[in-house]
Amino acid sequence: AVCISRHPRLSCHQKSKDSVFFRDGKKRIDFVLSYVDDRDGERKQERRREYEANLQKAGLELETEDKSESDDRKTYFVKIHAPWEVLATYADVLKIKVPFKENDIPVHQDIPMDWLFTPFRLPDHIMNPEPDYFTSPFNKGKIDFFLIDDKETFFPPSVRNRIVYYILARCPYHKTDREDKKGIKRLLNNGTYGSAFPLHDSRYWKPSRDSNSESERFNLYTHWAQFFSFFKEQPLNLIRKYYGEKIGIYFAWLGFYTEMLFFAAVVGLICFLYGLFTFDDNVWSKEICSEEIGGNIIMCPLCDKKCGYWKLNSTCNSSWQSHMFDNVGTVFFAIFMGIWVTLFLEFWKRRQARLEYEWDLVDFEEEQQQLQLRPEYETKCTSRRLNRVTQEMEPYLPVTSQCARTFLSGATVIFWISLIIACIIGVIAYRLAVYAAFASIMKDSPTNNIHMVGSLITPQLATSVTASCINFVIIMILNLMYERVAIWITDMEIPKTHLEYENKLTVKMFLFQFVNYYSSCFYVAFFKGKFVGHPGDYIYMFGWSNYFLLTLQFHYIMTRFKNARSHPESRYSRWEQDHDLQNFGHLGLFYEYLEMVIQFGFITLFVASFPLAPLLALLNNIIEVRVDAWKFTTQFRRPVASKAHSIGAWQEILNGVAVLSVVTNAFIVAFTSDMIPRLVYMYAYSNDLSMKGYINNSLSVFNISGFSKDNRYRDYRYPSGHEKEYSHTMQFWHILAAKLAFIIIMEHVAFMVKFFVAWMIPDVPSEVKARIKRERYLIQEYLHNYELKIQLSQRNDDCCCTPMIYPDISRHVVLSECL
């Protein structure tokens, strides 16, 4: 063979190692397999020989790079090319949609003051790398029907690698009387091949020197993965073209979620600033901090034996700090977030429907892509039965074994959830022990010197900060363990298909993470300080409460950091560069979704306690988009393109979290915040509709014999000597009724607005519906005319006119006249 280089200064060998083509410079490398020869690898060699021979029988072309050509002198690389006949055949099998006519529907995008958005836009060739076409499933027998200019470039690289992977996953490598062992996944699992991946089209830091290479990776890195492009829009069409629809729709969802967070962040910041600038109106904090009121109120010990007395004004700083998050704006913000989450989910459905149409996913049947049996299922299921659809023998898991595995899986889940609860109880015990230690140190001090542990830290704050840090560390440790446990449990259940495997793993992982991340917040919000009893009859399971503690706990969990790896690429062949990158497994997107959905839970479930949460999430996500983009373009091998018409099971999880958020925020405002007791006091017990005297009203008296003053504690109970001594006062029941009424009203209002908004906003925009109808109509019309043309050309009847005689008349008119 003669090698001809288009670059005079490059040898043929250098050019082939720098490009994504075979040595001839014409055949594109669609997939690469790598392996290392073992000393005892005769069986592996036999598998490889048979597998590669079967790949060639299937029509694929192979070219092997000897280990002497690799950088480590150990690794062989098998380059795979799919010729046109193979691509056309399997595009027909997979019903891949391809263009047959340019889109003739005008796009109206008249945006007022459009020039304001210019700094946020990317060049048009980056945003729209391909023209907009009407598409139809490919039919190998009707090639003339489609817009085919060049067969070599008709199918983009993402479609090519998807077709090749489809063949690799089904090609046999060993045949026996019992079964045919097949699939690249099994060969990877048993070590026959070390890796299998499609190639990136260029280095990410500079475009390819080959004019036939699109250098889309370079464009993505330049316009998308750079951090200083954080204010730019995402090139979703280019992402979809390069990585496939499944990854494209993840970044579309992440970008849309980040955009919607902007509105929640602005409102949350306004509510926070409202609390910050209304310090002067905070009468109850002034009473706590004043020497005349707070300085003269001696509070009861927080425990029976070692705890000492303390002055109310020792909590002055905490009172001012909690006002920033616990004010009238809290109620407004809780209701606003209930509406916001509904708008977010409804508008996402519309955005998703638009993407489904633009990315040719309207008629996509996901089951067709996911019904392939998992290699692990075929290996572990030794029983066989007849499939009524295919009429072939297939492996299956007996019902008894399935039930036993499900029971064991459920028991394991319950055990790990119990472990989380045990850890939370341990943190509670730590809080009690540390606070008791502080109390014992200050036990013999005079009451006027017990106000501080340090210059700015109260015993309560010191205990809460250290406990929150410990809880954060526990979360991180358990998080690492849960990944392995959830995968082990799911593997033990032996799911049949990849879709079933992902769904089961998604449910388990989210359940683990839900309990892991949210349990401490639920404890602080709904249990801590709610069942403490009264002096002389303390209940120690749930200690002293403060609304600020939930905010503090929430802040620690919301704080996250990311570590970046330096890129491992060096200047050697394209397949070796990609081989040294990290493998992007089929669960790669799962962890990205999980991280964002956990965050979504934090900013919705407990947002009433921390209005700045959406702002922190917004700042995090602005970085998250670019970090993920950087990882995909620089750190990961190019994933096999796969289709997905939605975000899958995560949509239902988001809906469930949204409903739960309305309930949790209503309970936080009612039972964790002091908002309801203040309103009840103002409108029912205050003489002048003011908050003067609220602090004294909210405290109960406990008389200690031999002490000169009565001691106070936080509750609504009758004092000693009363006929209902230490039982709850009528004001307590008024406040409880107001709390329950608020919960019912808030939930009903929020759900009514939610259902009304969902009813008002259609899931599919009217424009998209019109385009779908137009495309289906054109497909029927064009196919009808195409069939007529074929029939007329075959009959060669006496028709007096032919399409060739009238080149200036449309095909539809000519064929109609002939008919």
mmCIF file of N, CA and C in Angstrom, residues 227-285:
data_model
loop_
_atom_site.group_PDB
_atom_site.id
_atom_site.type_symbol
_atom_site.label_atom_id
_atom_site.label_comp_id
_atom_site.label_asym_id
_atom_site.label_seq_id
_atom_site.Cartn_x
_atom_site.Cartn_y
_atom_site.Cartn_z
ATOM 1 N N PHE A 227 -13.782 28.548 32.439
ATOM 2 C CA PHE A 227 -14.513 29.130 33.564
ATOM 3 C C PHE A 227 -14.948 30.563 33.277
ATOM 4 N N PHE A 228 -14.138 31.297 32.547
ATOM 5 C CA PHE A 228 -14.473 32.695 32.283
ATOM 6 C C PHE A 228 -15.603 32.833 31.263
ATOM 7 N N SER A 229 -16.138 31.719 30.808
ATOM 8 C CA SER A 229 -17.333 31.745 29.967
ATOM 9 C C SER A 229 -18.590 31.449 30.780
ATOM 10 N N PHE A 230 -18.497 31.605 32.116
ATOM 11 C CA PHE A 230 -19.618 31.212 32.980
ATOM 12 C C PHE A 230 -20.880 32.000 32.682
ATOM 13 N N PHE A 231 -20.748 33.211 32.139
ATOM 14 C CA PHE A 231 -21.933 34.024 31.864
ATOM 15 C C PHE A 231 -22.493 33.769 30.466
ATOM 16 N N LYS A 232 -21.853 32.910 29.692
ATOM 17 C CA LYS A 232 -22.304 32.617 28.334
ATOM 18 C C LYS A 232 -23.341 31.492 28.344
ATOM 19 N N GLU A 233 -24.146 31.459 27.311
ATOM 20 C CA GLU A 233 -25.081 30.358 27.137
ATOM 21 C C GLU A 233 -24.332 29.083 26.774
ATOM 22 N N GLN A 234 -24.971 27.939 26.973
ATOM 23 C CA GLN A 234 -24.342 26.661 26.655
ATOM 24 C C GLN A 234 -24.636 26.263 25.210
ATOM 25 N N PRO A 235 -23.655 25.739 24.485
ATOM 26 C CA PRO A 235 -23.897 25.272 23.105
ATOM 27 C C PRO A 235 -24.550 23.891 23.099
ATOM 28 N N LEU A 236 -25.819 23.825 23.464
ATOM 29 C CA LEU A 236 -26.482 22.540 23.676
ATOM 30 C C LEU A 236 -26.522 21.695 22.416
ATOM 31 N N ASN A 237 -26.736 22.313 21.262
ATOM 32 C CA ASN A 237 -26.792 21.542 20.023
ATOM 33 C C ASN A 237 -25.442 20.915 19.700
ATOM 34 N N LEU A 238 -24.377 21.632 19.997
ATOM 35 C CA LEU A 238 -23.041 21.074 19.764
ATOM 36 C C LEU A 238 -22.736 19.980 20.782
ATOM 37 N N ILE A 239 -23.170 20.153 22.025
ATOM 38 C CA ILE A 239 -22.990 19.111 23.043
ATOM 39 C C ILE A 239 -23.718 17.844 22.623
ATOM 40 N N ARG A 240 -24.945 18.013 22.163
ATOM 41 C CA ARG A 240 -25.738 16.853 21.723
ATOM 42 C C ARG A 240 -25.101 16.195 20.509
ATOM 43 N N LYS A 241 -24.592 17.000 19.581
ATOM 44 C CA LYS A 241 -23.973 16.454 18.371
ATOM 45 C C LYS A 241 -22.707 15.663 18.691
ATOM 46 N N TYR A 242 -21.968 16.127 19.702
ATOM 47 C CA TYR A 242 -20.688 15.498 20.016
ATOM 48 C C TYR A 242 -20.835 14.336 20.997
ATOM 49 N N TYR A 243 -21.672 14.512 22.026
ATOM 50 C CA TYR A 243 -21.771 13.510 23.090
ATOM 51 C C TYR A 243 -23.043 12.670 23.037
ATOM 52 N N GLY A 244 -24.030 13.099 22.286
ATOM 53 C CA GLY A 244 -25.285 12.364 22.247
ATOM 54 C C GLY A 244 -26.362 13.033 23.085
ATOM 55 N N GLU A 245 -27.597 12.583 22.902
ATOM 56 C CA GLU A 245 -28.739 13.237 23.534
ATOM 57 C C GLU A 245 -28.776 13.052 25.050
ATOM 58 N N LYS A 246 -28.312 11.934 25.564
ATOM 59 C CA LYS A 246 -28.408 11.674 27.000
ATOM 60 C C LYS A 246 -27.579 12.662 27.804
ATOM 61 N N ILE A 247 -26.376 12.926 27.356
ATOM 62 C CA ILE A 247 -25.535 13.909 28.031
ATOM 63 C C ILE A 247 -26.016 15.317 27.729
ATOM 64 N N GLY A 248 -26.476 15.539 26.497
ATOM 65 C CA GLY A 248 -26.987 16.853 26.134
ATOM 66 C C GLY A 248 -28.159 17.286 26.997
ATOM 67 N N ILE A 249 -29.070 16.354 27.275
ATOM 68 C CA ILE A 249 -30.255 16.718 28.054
ATOM 69 C C ILE A 249 -29.901 16.928 29.528
ATOM 70 N N TYR A 250 -28.838 16.295 30.010
ATOM 71 C CA TYR A 250 -28.393 16.587 31.384
ATOM 72 C C TYR A 250 -27.924 18.031 31.499
ATOM 73 N N PHE A 251 -27.101 18.475 30.553
ATOM 74 C CA PHE A 251 -26.606 19.847 30.625
ATOM 75 C C PHE A 251 -27.723 20.854 30.328
ATOM 76 N N ALA A 252 -28.690 20.467 29.525
ATOM 77 C CA ALA A 252 -29.844 21.340 29.309
ATOM 78 C C ALA A 252 -30.619 21.512 30.610
ATOM 79 N N TRP A 253 -30.834 20.407 31.343
ATOM 80 C CA TRP A 253 -31.539 20.476 32.626
ATOM 81 C C TRP A 253 -30.745 21.272 33.648
ATOM 82 N N LEU A 254 -29.440 21.028 33.724
ATOM 83 C CA LEU A 254 -28.602 21.738 34.696
ATOM 84 C C LEU A 254 -28.587 23.232 34.395
ATOM 85 N N GLY A 255 -28.491 23.602 33.117
ATOM 86 C CA GLY A 255 -28.509 25.007 32.764
ATOM 87 C C GLY A 255 -29.842 25.662 33.071
ATOM 88 N N PHE A 256 -30.946 24.954 32.778
ATOM 89 C CA PHE A 256 -32.276 25.504 33.061
ATOM 90 C C PHE A 256 -32.496 25.649 34.564
ATOM 91 N N TYR A 257 -32.067 24.673 35.327
ATOM 92 C CA TYR A 257 -32.174 24.722 36.789
ATOM 93 C C TYR A 257 -31.396 25.918 37.338
ATOM 94 N N THR A 258 -30.199 26.147 36.802
ATOM 95 C CA THR A 258 -29.386 27.276 37.245
ATOM 96 C C THR A 258 -30.053 28.602 36.901
ATOM 97 N N GLU A 259 -30.638 28.697 35.708
ATOM 98 C CA GLU A 259 -31.337 29.920 35.328
ATOM 99 C C GLU A 259 -32.511 30.209 36.261
ATOM 100 N N MET A 260 -33.284 29.169 36.583
ATOM 101 C CA MET A 260 -34.425 29.372 37.470
ATOM 102 C C MET A 260 -33.984 29.707 38.892
ATOM 103 N N LEU A 261 -32.817 29.227 39.291
ATOM 104 C CA LEU A 261 -32.315 29.558 40.620
ATOM 105 C C LEU A 261 -32.057 31.049 40.775
ATOM 106 N N PHE A 262 -31.804 31.743 39.676
ATOM 107 C CA PHE A 262 -31.534 33.175 39.747
ATOM 108 C C PHE A 262 -32.703 33.917 40.391
ATOM 109 N N PHE A 263 -33.929 33.578 40.002
ATOM 110 C CA PHE A 263 -35.100 34.261 40.544
ATOM 111 C C PHE A 263 -35.284 33.938 42.027
ATOM 112 N N ALA A 264 -35.088 32.667 42.393
ATOM 113 C CA ALA A 264 -35.194 32.294 43.805
ATOM 114 C C ALA A 264 -34.098 32.962 44.621
ATOM 115 N N ALA A 265 -32.889 33.073 44.053
ATOM 116 C CA ALA A 265 -31.782 33.697 44.774
ATOM 117 C C ALA A 265 -32.047 35.178 45.019
ATOM 118 N N VAL A 266 -32.610 35.879 44.034
ATOM 119 C CA VAL A 266 -32.909 37.307 44.192
ATOM 120 C C VAL A 266 -33.935 37.520 45.297
ATOM 121 N N VAL A 267 -35.021 36.748 45.271
ATOM 122 C CA VAL A 267 -36.058 36.890 46.302
ATOM 123 C C VAL A 267 -35.506 36.504 47.671
ATOM 124 N N GLY A 268 -34.724 35.436 47.748
ATOM 125 C CA GLY A 268 -34.126 35.039 49.027
ATOM 126 C C GLY A 268 -33.186 36.096 49.570
ATOM 127 N N LEU A 269 -32.405 36.719 48.688
ATOM 128 C CA LEU A 269 -31.496 37.790 49.120
ATOM 129 C C LEU A 269 -32.284 38.995 49.636
ATOM 130 N N ILE A 270 -33.385 39.308 48.975
ATOM 131 C CA ILE A 270 -34.228 40.424 49.437
ATOM 132 C C ILE A 270 -34.788 40.132 50.833
ATOM 133 N N CYS A 271 -35.246 38.895 51.046
ATOM 134 C CA CYS A 271 -35.773 38.521 52.367
ATOM 135 C C CYS A 271 -34.684 38.589 53.430
ATOM 136 N N PHE A 272 -33.477 38.179 53.072
ATOM 137 C CA PHE A 272 -32.367 38.264 54.021
ATOM 138 C C PHE A 272 -32.031 39.719 54.352
ATOM 139 N N LEU A 273 -31.982 40.564 53.313
ATOM 140 C CA LEU A 273 -31.689 41.984 53.536
ATOM 141 C C LEU A 273 -32.794 42.651 54.346
ATOM 142 N N TYR A 274 -34.029 42.197 54.156
ATOM 143 C CA TYR A 274 -35.129 42.715 54.959
ATOM 144 C C TYR A 274 -34.881 42.454 56.445
ATOM 145 N N GLY A 275 -34.453 41.219 56.756
ATOM 146 C CA GLY A 275 -34.134 40.912 58.144
ATOM 147 C C GLY A 275 -32.939 41.692 58.647
ATOM 148 N N LEU A 276 -31.977 41.963 57.751
ATOM 149 C CA LEU A 276 -30.766 42.687 58.140
ATOM 150 C C LEU A 276 -31.060 44.151 58.439
ATOM 151 N N PHE A 277 -31.944 44.755 57.647
ATOM 152 C CA PHE A 277 -32.218 46.187 57.787
ATOM 153 C C PHE A 277 -33.369 46.505 58.734
ATOM 154 N N THR A 278 -33.975 45.466 59.312
ATOM 155 C CA THR A 278 -35.064 45.715 60.262
ATOM 156 C C THR A 278 -34.628 45.389 61.689
ATOM 157 N N PHE A 279 -33.322 45.497 61.942
ATOM 158 C CA PHE A 279 -32.830 45.272 63.298
ATOM 159 C C PHE A 279 -33.476 46.233 64.302
ATOM 160 N N ASP A 280 -33.651 47.476 63.879
ATOM 161 C CA ASP A 280 -34.185 48.481 64.803
ATOM 162 C C ASP A 280 -35.618 48.185 65.204
ATOM 163 N N ASP A 281 -36.342 47.434 64.394
ATOM 164 C CA ASP A 281 -37.724 47.074 64.720
ATOM 165 C C ASP A 281 -37.819 45.775 65.505
ATOM 166 N N ASN A 282 -36.680 45.163 65.792
ATOM 167 C CA ASN A 282 -36.646 43.868 66.463
ATOM 168 C C ASN A 282 -36.749 44.097 67.967
ATOM 169 N N VAL A 283 -37.979 44.264 68.445
ATOM 170 C CA VAL A 283 -38.212 44.611 69.852
ATOM 171 C C VAL A 283 -37.786 43.486 70.775
ATOM 172 N N TRP A 284 -38.085 42.239 70.409
ATOM 173 C CA TRP A 284 -37.792 41.117 71.312
ATOM 174 C C TRP A 284 -36.292 40.925 71.511
ATOM 175 N N SER A 285 -35.474 41.192 70.464
ATOM 176 C CA SER A 285 -34.028 41.092 70.647
ATOM 177 C C SER A 285 -33.514 42.220 71.545
#
